[in-house]
């Protein structure tokens, strides 16, 4: 399952989740959500999320706060000129494959950054950027840089998909996003072939005996070996600290004195690490769908189990008690137990397994816009048809309609394992299973076994938990949603406190879904826009419905 996840455009995601042969109603809208906590995709090494989908530090960089002037960065990189031009078509391995390249006003460029910021004069890596210039050039504030989470989500693909949500902000900002290192066009991490990934994501992620546990461990080992073989050059350098240093280089090359930033889901963790490293460089910033910076992978996975269980219960309460289409919680759990024994026919020669169904259910809980598809998918599966849940599971795993996988899940795993030192064993998981089952009868075991994702990883991690203390930084709006399944609401308060007095400004959205700004609350949007456009800081503790 996910680590922190990222939002996904409602239009693209809903349409992708509706197989041509399904009877789901046609529906279009705007963006929805993605990744969850840091245990990435429960049970298999990586999760994209929406459902499935770490971070950082090199050379003791988090030992204390710093600023851009303290970096030993070569002047040639800090003064590089970006060449903005037409964006390329997404290839078969990118998110958005099969869709046209975004045209005007979108422009793309490439930023050169040190592969290892601890060796700033060494080899470089290319970071793919995208932007839409501000429409009111006379009142332009500067650049507003977005990260939509994952870790592993493509900003080059994501920002145009979310553009309607941020139309008002574009009046005075150049909207900018990027593929973080290890993602998409920025040396995206690859681990297995498309066919092997089909088998990997479909395989049993919740072993019931010693034989199944050995098989799961072997899959983890093989996945890690594949990542080393195909992407070993970048694996040690894709953590969040290097990504935060990329952000500051980006700020300087874009010509901004301060970083103005909008982070969603994992993007809040990246933003928190940036604020710790560069507190004096923080400008107006917003964290939405907030990751709890104090949780290690176990606490993060438990929090996510509770969050998804809470979201499932909210969905079930909203389903009319007399509706023939609605399954009960007990029926959903029974369906997953049946799928553990026998898969259902899916699409073509593919089947719906327990793992793929768990992915699909979790994917649909990221936003209320997907609830109708969840209802249909569960009912169809109960009647022996797995197509809709399979499509939702593919969405979670970054599988396109032609069977090609993006780097979403592989990057999520690589970034998570580059960030976290913890390497859990099967014995560790078994000892925790009762606690996870209590947290969620539906998702608990799945998320618990996901703790094995870094078991055989070829490079070491950096931290046990990230440091986001940012004394002296400008106010940062920290927006939490009470019904968020992937980054539970409690994390927002903990992030606000960790940032420090006068820095973290807490805003609560009483609603459902992963991410508040695009969730339909006019109050949240007014509050955020007033800060980003006019510098109006709300009272900490502001609540929106």
Short mmCIF file of C-alpha atoms in Angstrom, two decimals:
data_model
loop_
_atom_site.label_atom_id
_atom_site.label_comp_id
_atom_site.label_asym_id
_atom_site.label_seq_id
_atom_site.Cartn_x
_atom_site.Cartn_y
_atom_site.Cartn_z
CA UNK A 1 0.00 0.00 0.00
CA UNK A 2 0.92 3.60 0.14
CA UNK A 3 3.31 5.64 2.00
CA UNK A 4 1.97 9.08 1.79
CA UNK A 5 0.43 9.14 -1.59
CA UNK A 6 -0.39 11.80 -3.99
CA UNK A 7 -3.47 13.22 -5.60
CA UNK A 8 -4.58 12.17 -9.03
CA UNK A 9 -6.76 14.05 -11.42
CA UNK A 10 -10.35 12.94 -11.01
CA UNK A 11 -11.07 13.04 -14.69
CA UNK A 12 -8.19 10.86 -15.84
CA UNK A 13 -8.39 8.55 -12.87
CA UNK A 14 -12.14 8.00 -12.96
CA UNK A 15 -12.15 7.33 -16.65
CA UNK A 16 -9.20 4.97 -16.30
CA UNK A 17 -10.97 3.13 -13.51
CA UNK A 18 -14.01 2.48 -15.65
CA UNK A 19 -13.32 -0.45 -17.97
CA UNK A 20 -14.99 -0.13 -21.34
CA UNK A 21 -17.01 -3.25 -20.61
CA UNK A 22 -18.20 -2.06 -17.21
CA UNK A 23 -21.53 -0.42 -16.55
CA UNK A 24 -20.16 2.34 -14.34
CA UNK A 25 -21.78 5.69 -15.06
CA UNK A 26 -19.75 8.19 -17.06
CA UNK A 27 -18.41 10.91 -14.81
CA UNK A 28 -15.89 13.64 -15.14
CA UNK A 29 -14.51 16.02 -12.60
CA UNK A 30 -11.21 17.28 -11.24
CA UNK A 31 -8.30 15.87 -9.29
CA UNK A 32 -8.30 13.38 -6.49
CA UNK A 33 -5.86 11.87 -4.20
CA UNK A 34 -2.96 9.62 -4.01
CA UNK A 35 -0.25 8.11 -1.83
CA UNK A 36 -0.67 7.35 1.82
CA UNK A 37 1.87 6.85 4.55
CA UNK A 38 5.36 5.72 4.32
CA UNK A 39 4.89 2.05 4.23
CA UNK A 40 4.25 2.06 0.63
CA UNK A 41 1.98 -0.45 -0.82
CA UNK A 42 1.27 -2.89 1.80
CA UNK A 43 2.73 -6.10 0.97
CA UNK A 44 4.75 -5.67 -2.04
CA UNK A 45 7.58 -3.34 -2.00
CA UNK A 46 5.99 -0.33 -3.30
CA UNK A 47 2.82 1.39 -3.67
CA UNK A 48 1.89 4.20 -5.58
CA UNK A 49 -0.87 5.55 -4.41
CA UNK A 50 -3.21 6.29 -4.48
CA UNK A 51 -3.00 3.51 -2.40
CA UNK A 52 0.10 2.63 -2.36
CA UNK A 53 2.60 5.30 -2.24
CA UNK A 54 10.34 8.67 1.97
CA UNK A 55 12.89 10.24 1.74
CA UNK A 56 16.35 11.43 2.48
CA UNK A 57 19.47 13.02 3.74
CA UNK A 58 23.02 12.75 2.74
CA UNK A 59 26.17 13.16 4.68
CA UNK A 60 24.52 14.28 7.91
CA UNK A 61 22.72 17.11 6.16
CA UNK A 62 19.89 17.02 8.66
CA UNK A 63 22.14 17.50 11.64
CA UNK A 64 21.26 21.18 11.70
CA UNK A 65 19.55 23.94 9.82
CA UNK A 66 21.25 25.53 6.88
CA UNK A 67 20.64 27.95 4.06
CA UNK A 68 21.37 28.11 0.38
CA UNK A 69 24.46 30.24 0.83
CA UNK A 70 26.06 27.47 2.91
CA UNK A 71 26.02 24.98 0.04
CA UNK A 72 29.23 24.18 -1.82
CA UNK A 73 27.22 24.14 -5.04
CA UNK A 74 29.17 25.00 -8.18
CA UNK A 75 28.33 28.43 -9.51
CA UNK A 76 27.75 26.93 -12.95
CA UNK A 77 24.72 25.02 -11.66
CA UNK A 78 23.33 27.89 -9.58
CA UNK A 79 23.58 30.23 -12.59
CA UNK A 80 22.39 27.83 -15.28
CA UNK A 81 19.77 29.15 -17.70
CA UNK A 82 16.71 27.03 -18.30
CA UNK A 83 15.56 26.54 -21.88
CA UNK A 84 11.78 26.43 -21.84
CA UNK A 85 10.05 24.85 -24.82
CA UNK A 86 7.41 22.45 -26.02
CA UNK A 87 6.71 19.51 -23.69
CA UNK A 88 7.41 16.03 -25.08
CA UNK A 89 4.77 13.35 -25.46
CA UNK A 90 4.63 10.98 -22.46
CA UNK A 91 6.28 7.70 -23.37
CA UNK A 92 4.91 4.26 -22.55
CA UNK A 93 6.67 4.15 -19.18
CA UNK A 94 5.41 7.52 -17.91
CA UNK A 95 2.24 8.51 -16.15
CA UNK A 96 -0.11 9.90 -18.74
CA UNK A 97 1.18 7.56 -21.46
CA UNK A 98 -1.10 7.61 -24.46
CA UNK A 99 -2.29 11.16 -23.84
CA UNK A 100 -1.15 14.19 -25.85
CA UNK A 101 1.64 16.37 -24.51
CA UNK A 102 0.26 19.48 -22.82
CA UNK A 103 0.29 22.43 -25.19
CA UNK A 104 0.40 26.17 -24.43
CA UNK A 105 0.56 27.63 -21.85
CA UNK A 106 2.61 24.65 -20.65
CA UNK A 107 6.36 24.72 -21.17
CA UNK A 108 9.01 22.18 -20.19
CA UNK A 109 12.70 22.46 -19.33
CA UNK A 110 15.50 20.46 -17.71
CA UNK A 111 17.44 21.46 -14.59
CA UNK A 112 20.90 20.01 -13.95
CA UNK A 113 21.59 19.09 -10.31
CA UNK A 114 24.36 17.17 -8.55
CA UNK A 115 23.65 13.44 -8.50
CA UNK A 116 24.93 13.53 -4.92
CA UNK A 117 24.61 16.91 -3.21
CA UNK A 118 27.32 15.78 -0.79
CA UNK A 119 29.63 15.83 -3.84
CA UNK A 120 28.42 18.99 -5.58
CA UNK A 121 31.21 19.03 -8.14
CA UNK A 122 30.63 15.44 -9.23
CA UNK A 123 28.27 13.86 -11.72
CA UNK A 124 24.93 15.56 -12.42
CA UNK A 125 21.35 14.38 -12.87
CA UNK A 126 18.64 15.94 -15.05
CA UNK A 127 15.43 17.08 -13.32
CA UNK A 128 12.41 17.53 -15.61
CA UNK A 129 10.36 20.71 -15.03
CA UNK A 130 7.04 22.07 -16.28
CA UNK A 131 5.43 25.48 -15.87
CA UNK A 132 2.52 27.69 -16.88
CA UNK A 133 3.43 31.41 -16.65
CA UNK A 134 1.34 33.80 -14.56
CA UNK A 135 -1.50 35.44 -16.46
CA UNK A 136 -1.25 38.85 -14.73
CA UNK A 137 2.40 39.61 -15.45
CA UNK A 138 2.22 43.12 -13.97
CA UNK A 139 1.28 41.69 -10.55
CA UNK A 140 3.36 38.51 -10.73
CA UNK A 141 4.70 37.37 -7.32
CA UNK A 142 7.10 34.69 -8.59
CA UNK A 143 7.08 30.91 -8.97
CA UNK A 144 4.87 28.54 -6.95
CA UNK A 145 6.43 25.08 -6.94
CA UNK A 146 4.25 22.00 -6.46
CA UNK A 147 4.93 18.45 -5.29
CA UNK A 148 1.87 16.19 -5.39
CA UNK A 149 3.25 13.35 -3.33
CA UNK A 150 3.90 9.68 -3.76
CA UNK A 151 6.73 9.64 -3.22
CA UNK A 152 6.98 8.79 -6.87
CA UNK A 153 4.29 10.97 -8.42
CA UNK A 154 5.16 12.89 -11.59
CA UNK A 155 4.69 16.63 -11.27
CA UNK A 156 5.27 17.05 -15.01
CA UNK A 157 2.20 14.93 -15.61
CA UNK A 158 0.27 15.97 -12.50
CA UNK A 159 0.32 19.77 -12.63
CA UNK A 160 -1.48 20.10 -15.97
CA UNK A 161 -4.03 17.54 -14.79
CA UNK A 162 -4.74 19.63 -11.67
CA UNK A 163 -4.55 22.99 -13.42
CA UNK A 164 -8.21 23.91 -13.04
CA UNK A 165 -7.92 23.71 -9.26
CA UNK A 166 -5.11 26.27 -9.26
CA UNK A 167 -6.45 28.68 -11.88
CA UNK A 168 -6.84 31.51 -9.36
CA UNK A 169 -3.27 31.11 -8.09
CA UNK A 170 -1.93 31.26 -11.63
CA UNK A 171 -3.06 34.87 -11.96
CA UNK A 172 0.00 35.96 -9.94
CA UNK A 173 2.27 32.90 -9.92
CA UNK A 174 4.11 30.90 -12.50
CA UNK A 175 2.85 27.42 -11.62
CA UNK A 176 5.85 25.07 -11.62
CA UNK A 177 6.26 21.38 -10.90
CA UNK A 178 8.84 18.67 -11.56
CA UNK A 179 9.57 14.97 -11.65
CA UNK A 180 11.66 14.44 -8.50
CA UNK A 181 14.88 12.47 -8.91
CA UNK A 182 14.07 8.80 -9.46
CA UNK A 183 10.66 9.63 -10.98
CA UNK A 184 9.52 9.66 -14.59
CA UNK A 185 11.81 11.77 -16.78
CA UNK A 186 14.24 12.45 -13.93
CA UNK A 187 16.16 9.15 -14.12
CA UNK A 188 13.03 7.23 -13.15
CA UNK A 189 13.73 4.06 -11.16
CA UNK A 190 12.87 0.82 -12.93
CA UNK A 191 13.00 -2.63 -11.37
CA UNK A 192 11.09 -5.27 -13.35
CA UNK A 193 9.56 -5.81 -16.78
CA UNK A 194 5.87 -5.08 -17.29
CA UNK A 195 5.05 -8.79 -17.31
CA UNK A 196 7.00 -9.42 -14.12
CA UNK A 197 5.27 -6.45 -12.48
CA UNK A 198 1.87 -7.94 -13.37
CA UNK A 199 2.84 -11.09 -11.49
CA UNK A 200 4.45 -9.15 -8.62
CA UNK A 201 1.44 -6.96 -7.89
CA UNK A 202 -1.00 -9.86 -8.23
CA UNK A 203 0.91 -12.17 -5.87
CA UNK A 204 -0.22 -12.97 -2.33
CA UNK A 205 0.85 -10.10 -0.07
CA UNK A 206 -0.53 -11.53 3.20
CA UNK A 207 1.11 -14.92 3.77
CA UNK A 208 -0.74 -17.48 5.88
CA UNK A 209 2.06 -20.00 6.50
CA UNK A 210 5.83 -20.49 6.29
CA UNK A 211 5.77 -21.45 2.61
CA UNK A 212 3.88 -18.32 1.61
CA UNK A 213 6.15 -16.20 3.81
CA UNK A 214 9.25 -17.58 2.05
CA UNK A 215 7.63 -16.84 -1.31
CA UNK A 216 6.91 -13.24 -0.28
CA UNK A 217 10.49 -12.82 0.94
CA UNK A 218 11.82 -14.20 -2.34
CA UNK A 219 9.71 -11.72 -4.30
CA UNK A 220 11.06 -8.84 -2.21
CA UNK A 221 14.60 -10.05 -2.78
CA UNK A 222 14.04 -10.36 -6.53
CA UNK A 223 12.44 -6.92 -6.74
CA UNK A 224 15.36 -5.29 -4.92
CA UNK A 225 17.85 -7.10 -7.15
CA UNK A 226 15.98 -5.89 -10.23
CA UNK A 227 16.11 -2.30 -8.98
CA UNK A 228 19.85 -2.59 -8.41
CA UNK A 229 20.40 -4.08 -11.86
CA UNK A 230 18.32 -1.52 -13.75
CA UNK A 231 18.71 1.63 -11.63
CA UNK A 232 21.59 1.01 -9.24
CA UNK A 233 23.39 4.21 -10.18
CA UNK A 234 20.70 6.44 -8.65
CA UNK A 235 19.31 4.35 -5.77
CA UNK A 236 21.55 5.86 -3.11
CA UNK A 237 20.71 9.41 -4.25
CA UNK A 238 16.91 9.53 -4.58
CA UNK A 239 16.13 10.33 -0.93
CA UNK A 240 14.23 13.35 0.28
CA UNK A 241 17.20 15.37 1.43
CA UNK A 242 18.69 15.38 -2.07
CA UNK A 243 15.23 16.27 -3.41
CA UNK A 244 15.00 19.16 -0.94
CA UNK A 245 18.37 20.42 -2.11
CA UNK A 246 17.09 20.16 -5.69
CA UNK A 247 14.19 22.40 -4.63
CA UNK A 248 16.55 25.07 -3.41
CA UNK A 249 18.64 24.91 -6.55
CA UNK A 250 15.40 25.17 -8.53
CA UNK A 251 14.38 28.25 -6.52
CA UNK A 252 17.66 29.98 -7.30
CA UNK A 253 17.66 29.10 -11.00
CA UNK A 254 14.05 30.32 -11.32
CA UNK A 255 15.19 33.65 -9.87
CA UNK A 256 13.19 33.59 -6.63
CA UNK A 257 14.56 34.97 -3.36
CA UNK A 258 12.25 32.65 -1.41
CA UNK A 259 10.71 29.25 -2.06
CA UNK A 260 6.95 29.54 -2.49
CA UNK A 261 5.65 26.01 -2.27
CA UNK A 262 2.50 23.87 -2.34
CA UNK A 263 3.10 20.32 -1.08
CA UNK A 264 0.47 17.59 -1.02
CA UNK A 265 0.75 14.29 0.86
CA UNK A 266 4.41 13.17 0.70
CA UNK A 267 5.02 16.66 -0.68
CA UNK A 268 4.38 17.93 2.87
CA UNK A 269 7.24 15.81 4.15
CA UNK A 270 9.52 17.06 1.41
CA UNK A 271 8.46 20.60 2.28
CA UNK A 272 9.11 20.02 5.98
CA UNK A 273 12.61 18.74 5.28
CA UNK A 274 13.25 21.74 3.04
CA UNK A 275 12.09 24.11 5.80
CA UNK A 276 14.48 22.42 8.24
CA UNK A 277 17.42 22.71 5.87
CA UNK A 278 16.64 26.21 4.60
CA UNK A 279 14.39 28.03 7.11
CA UNK A 280 15.54 31.46 5.94
CA UNK A 281 14.57 30.63 2.36
CA UNK A 282 10.95 29.64 3.10
CA UNK A 283 8.39 31.99 1.59
CA UNK A 284 4.63 31.43 1.52
CA UNK A 285 4.04 27.67 1.75
CA UNK A 286 1.07 25.32 2.09
CA UNK A 287 1.10 21.68 3.24
CA UNK A 288 -2.11 19.76 2.37
CA UNK A 289 -2.89 16.10 3.32
CA UNK A 290 -0.11 16.14 5.86
CA UNK A 291 2.33 13.35 6.71
CA UNK A 292 3.08 12.93 10.42
CA UNK A 293 6.85 13.60 10.62
CA UNK A 294 7.25 11.82 13.95
CA UNK A 295 6.10 8.38 12.86
CA UNK A 296 8.48 5.58 11.94
CA UNK A 297 7.33 3.02 9.35
CA UNK A 298 5.47 0.90 11.92
CA UNK A 299 3.56 3.83 13.40
CA UNK A 300 2.95 5.19 9.93
CA UNK A 301 1.52 1.89 8.70
CA UNK A 302 -0.69 1.58 11.78
CA UNK A 303 -1.94 5.12 11.30
CA UNK A 304 -2.72 4.35 7.71
CA UNK A 305 -4.54 1.15 8.65
CA UNK A 306 -6.75 3.17 10.99
CA UNK A 307 -7.19 5.87 8.36
CA UNK A 308 -8.32 3.50 5.62
CA UNK A 309 -10.57 1.63 8.02
CA UNK A 310 -12.15 4.93 9.08
CA UNK A 311 -12.63 5.94 5.45
CA UNK A 312 -14.20 2.56 4.64
CA UNK A 313 -16.61 2.92 7.56
CA UNK A 314 -17.52 6.44 6.40
CA UNK A 315 -18.22 5.03 2.93
CA UNK A 316 -20.35 2.25 4.40
CA UNK A 317 -22.35 4.72 6.51
CA UNK A 318 -23.06 6.78 3.40
CA UNK A 319 -24.35 3.74 1.53
CA UNK A 320 -28.12 3.41 2.10
CA UNK A 321 -28.90 0.49 4.38
CA UNK A 322 -31.55 -0.85 1.98
CA UNK A 323 -29.45 -0.41 -1.18
CA UNK A 324 -29.11 -3.66 -3.09
CA UNK A 325 -25.76 -2.57 -4.53
CA UNK A 326 -24.01 -2.06 -1.19
CA UNK A 327 -21.95 -4.74 0.52
CA UNK A 328 -21.52 -4.65 4.29
CA UNK A 329 -18.15 -4.50 5.98
CA UNK A 330 -18.43 -8.20 6.84
CA UNK A 331 -19.22 -9.04 3.21
CA UNK A 332 -16.19 -7.07 2.01
CA UNK A 333 -13.91 -8.92 4.44
CA UNK A 334 -15.41 -12.23 3.32
CA UNK A 335 -14.86 -11.32 -0.33
CA UNK A 336 -11.18 -10.68 0.33
CA UNK A 337 -10.86 -13.99 2.16
CA UNK A 338 -12.39 -15.79 -0.84
CA UNK A 339 -9.98 -14.02 -3.18
CA UNK A 340 -7.09 -15.24 -1.05
CA UNK A 341 -8.12 -18.76 -2.06
CA UNK A 342 -9.44 -18.25 -5.59
CA UNK A 343 -8.98 -15.34 -7.99
CA UNK A 344 -11.84 -13.98 -10.09
CA UNK A 345 -11.88 -13.36 -13.83
CA UNK A 346 -10.71 -9.84 -14.52
CA UNK A 347 -9.91 -8.32 -17.92
CA UNK A 348 -8.51 -10.37 -20.79
CA UNK A 349 -6.35 -13.13 -19.38
CA UNK A 350 -5.77 -11.29 -16.08
CA UNK A 351 -7.41 -12.18 -12.80
CA UNK A 352 -8.48 -10.24 -9.73
CA UNK A 353 -6.48 -11.48 -6.74
CA UNK A 354 -6.81 -10.52 -3.09
CA UNK A 355 -3.83 -8.17 -3.41
CA UNK A 356 -5.20 -6.36 -6.46
CA UNK A 357 -8.66 -6.13 -4.89
CA UNK A 358 -7.17 -4.60 -1.71
CA UNK A 359 -5.37 -2.07 -3.89
CA UNK A 360 -8.57 -1.28 -5.75
CA UNK A 361 -10.65 -0.79 -2.60
CA UNK A 362 -8.02 1.46 -1.06
CA UNK A 363 -7.67 3.45 -4.28
CA UNK A 364 -11.39 4.17 -4.28
CA UNK A 365 -11.27 5.50 -0.72
CA UNK A 366 -8.99 8.38 -1.64
CA UNK A 367 -11.94 10.48 -2.75
CA UNK A 368 -15.73 10.42 -2.53
CA UNK A 369 -15.75 10.80 -6.31
CA UNK A 370 -14.68 7.15 -6.51
CA UNK A 371 -17.29 5.78 -4.13
CA UNK A 372 -19.73 4.92 -6.90
CA UNK A 373 -17.00 2.89 -8.61
CA UNK A 374 -16.22 1.14 -5.35
CA UNK A 375 -19.88 0.20 -4.95
CA UNK A 376 -20.02 -1.18 -8.47
CA UNK A 377 -16.68 -2.95 -8.21
CA UNK A 378 -17.58 -4.68 -4.94
CA UNK A 379 -21.00 -5.75 -6.21
CA UNK A 380 -19.56 -7.04 -9.49
CA UNK A 381 -16.86 -8.97 -7.62
CA UNK A 382 -19.46 -10.52 -5.32
CA UNK A 383 -21.21 -11.64 -8.52
CA UNK A 384 -17.99 -13.10 -9.95
CA UNK A 385 -16.76 -10.21 -12.14
CA UNK A 386 -13.44 -8.60 -11.12
CA UNK A 387 -12.97 -6.03 -13.92
CA UNK A 388 -13.78 -2.82 -12.03
CA UNK A 389 -11.75 -3.62 -8.91
CA UNK A 390 -8.89 -4.75 -11.17
CA UNK A 391 -8.98 -1.42 -13.01
CA UNK A 392 -8.87 0.45 -9.70
CA UNK A 393 -5.98 -1.71 -8.53
CA UNK A 394 -4.09 -0.96 -11.74
CA UNK A 395 -4.65 2.70 -11.12
CA UNK A 396 -3.02 2.35 -7.74
CA UNK A 397 -0.06 0.51 -9.19
CA UNK A 398 0.63 2.85 -12.10
CA UNK A 399 -0.38 0.38 -14.82
CA UNK A 400 -1.57 2.00 -18.03
CA UNK A 401 -4.25 0.77 -20.38
CA UNK A 402 -1.65 -0.83 -22.67
CA UNK A 403 -0.09 -2.80 -19.83
CA UNK A 404 2.93 -0.55 -19.28
CA UNK A 405 3.88 0.57 -15.79
CA UNK A 406 5.07 4.04 -14.86
CA UNK A 407 7.82 4.56 -12.31
CA UNK A 408 5.23 5.42 -9.63
CA UNK A 409 5.59 2.32 -7.45
CA UNK A 410 9.27 1.64 -8.05
CA UNK A 411 10.18 5.24 -7.23
CA UNK A 412 8.00 5.13 -4.12
CA UNK A 413 9.89 2.11 -2.85
CA UNK A 414 13.30 3.49 -3.81
CA UNK A 415 12.70 6.84 -2.09
CA UNK A 416 11.22 5.18 1.00
CA UNK A 417 14.18 2.82 1.36
CA UNK A 418 16.69 5.60 0.72
CA UNK A 419 15.10 7.58 3.54
CA UNK A 420 14.40 5.04 6.26
CA UNK A 421 17.01 2.98 8.06
CA UNK A 422 14.56 0.40 9.39
CA UNK A 423 14.75 -3.06 7.80
CA UNK A 424 11.96 -5.25 9.18
CA UNK A 425 11.83 -9.04 9.12
CA UNK A 426 8.94 -11.49 8.86
CA UNK A 427 9.30 -12.13 12.60
CA UNK A 428 8.88 -8.39 13.25
CA UNK A 429 5.69 -8.37 11.20
CA UNK A 430 4.21 -11.47 12.83
CA UNK A 431 4.75 -9.93 16.27
CA UNK A 432 2.77 -6.85 15.18
CA UNK A 433 -0.08 -8.59 13.34
CA UNK A 434 -2.58 -8.55 16.24
CA UNK A 435 -2.16 -4.78 16.59
CA UNK A 436 -2.64 -4.25 12.86
CA UNK A 437 -5.72 -6.50 12.76
CA UNK A 438 -7.28 -4.46 15.57
CA UNK A 439 -6.52 -1.26 13.68
CA UNK A 440 -8.22 -2.55 10.52
CA UNK A 441 -9.89 -5.89 9.87
CA UNK A 442 -9.74 -5.14 6.14
CA UNK A 443 -6.37 -3.44 5.58
CA UNK A 444 -4.36 -4.32 8.69
CA UNK A 445 -2.54 -7.45 7.54
CA UNK A 446 -1.88 -5.97 4.13
CA UNK A 447 -0.21 -2.89 5.57
CA UNK A 448 1.69 -4.90 8.17
CA UNK A 449 3.34 -7.15 5.60
CA UNK A 450 4.16 -4.04 3.57
CA UNK A 451 6.80 -3.30 6.20
CA UNK A 452 9.03 -5.82 4.39
CA UNK A 453 9.44 -3.56 1.38
CA UNK A 454 13.01 -2.52 2.25
CA UNK A 455 14.07 -5.90 3.68
CA UNK A 456 16.61 -6.67 0.93
CA UNK A 457 17.25 -3.16 -0.35
CA UNK A 458 20.80 -2.74 -1.73
CA UNK A 459 21.49 0.69 -0.19
CA UNK A 460 21.24 1.99 3.37
CA UNK A 461 18.61 4.41 4.63
CA UNK A 462 19.24 7.80 6.19
CA UNK A 463 16.97 8.40 9.18
CA UNK A 464 14.54 6.81 11.58
CA UNK A 465 12.19 9.79 11.27
CA UNK A 466 12.72 13.07 9.38
CA UNK A 467 13.62 16.30 11.15
CA UNK A 468 11.30 19.16 10.15
CA UNK A 469 12.10 21.71 12.86
CA UNK A 470 12.26 25.10 11.14
CA UNK A 471 12.82 27.89 13.68
CA UNK A 472 12.70 31.31 12.05
CA UNK A 473 10.86 30.14 8.92
CA UNK A 474 7.88 32.08 7.54
CA UNK A 475 4.40 30.76 8.46
CA UNK A 476 3.45 27.51 6.74
CA UNK A 477 -0.25 26.61 6.39
CA UNK A 478 -0.76 22.97 7.48
CA UNK A 479 -4.13 21.67 6.23
CA UNK A 480 -5.54 18.38 7.56
CA UNK A 481 -8.74 16.58 6.52
CA UNK A 482 -10.66 14.69 9.21
CA UNK A 483 -11.64 11.83 6.85
CA UNK A 484 -8.29 11.46 5.06
CA UNK A 485 -7.51 7.73 4.71
CA UNK A 486 -3.94 7.97 3.50
CA UNK A 487 -2.47 10.71 5.70
CA UNK A 488 -4.66 10.61 8.80
CA UNK A 489 -5.82 13.93 10.19
CA UNK A 490 -3.74 13.70 13.36
CA UNK A 491 -0.56 14.13 11.33
CA UNK A 492 -1.40 17.75 10.52
CA UNK A 493 -1.33 18.83 14.16
CA UNK A 494 1.93 16.95 14.73
CA UNK A 495 3.53 18.56 11.68
CA UNK A 496 2.42 22.03 12.81
CA UNK A 497 3.92 21.47 16.25
CA UNK A 498 7.12 19.98 14.88
CA UNK A 499 7.72 22.94 12.55
CA UNK A 500 7.75 25.12 15.64
CA UNK A 501 6.00 28.10 17.23
CA UNK A 502 4.98 30.76 14.75
CA UNK A 503 5.77 28.49 11.79
CA UNK A 504 3.11 25.76 11.62
CA UNK A 505 -0.39 27.26 11.21
CA UNK A 506 -3.01 24.54 11.52
CA UNK A 507 -6.16 24.53 9.35
CA UNK A 508 -8.77 21.75 9.65
CA UNK A 509 -11.14 20.60 6.91
CA UNK A 510 -14.05 18.55 8.22
CA UNK A 511 -14.59 16.34 5.22
CA UNK A 512 -13.58 13.23 3.29
CA UNK A 513 -10.76 12.44 0.92
CA UNK A 514 -7.03 12.85 0.54
CA UNK A 515 -6.31 16.55 0.16
CA UNK A 516 -8.53 19.49 1.11
CA UNK A 517 -7.73 22.22 -1.42
CA UNK A 518 -9.11 20.23 -4.35
CA UNK A 519 -11.81 18.59 -2.23
CA UNK A 520 -14.59 21.08 -2.84
CA UNK A 521 -14.33 23.26 0.28
CA UNK A 522 -14.66 26.93 -0.67
CA UNK A 523 -13.53 27.85 2.83
CA UNK A 524 -10.22 25.97 2.45
CA UNK A 525 -9.64 27.46 -0.96
CA UNK A 526 -10.36 31.01 0.22
CA UNK A 527 -8.07 30.57 3.22
CA UNK A 528 -5.18 29.18 1.20
CA UNK A 529 -5.57 31.68 -1.65
CA UNK A 530 -5.65 34.60 0.78
CA UNK A 531 -2.31 33.50 2.19
CA UNK A 532 -0.59 32.68 -1.08
CA UNK A 533 -1.88 35.71 -2.98
CA UNK A 534 -2.08 38.37 -0.26
CA UNK A 535 0.01 37.04 2.61
CA UNK A 536 -2.99 36.87 4.98
CA UNK A 537 -2.12 34.35 7.71
CA UNK A 538 -5.23 32.67 9.20
CA UNK A 539 -5.64 32.02 12.89
CA UNK A 540 -4.07 28.68 13.79
CA UNK A 541 -6.92 26.29 14.50
CA UNK A 542 -9.16 27.64 11.72
CA UNK A 543 -11.82 25.05 10.79
CA UNK A 544 -13.61 24.65 7.46
CA UNK A 545 -16.48 22.35 6.49
#
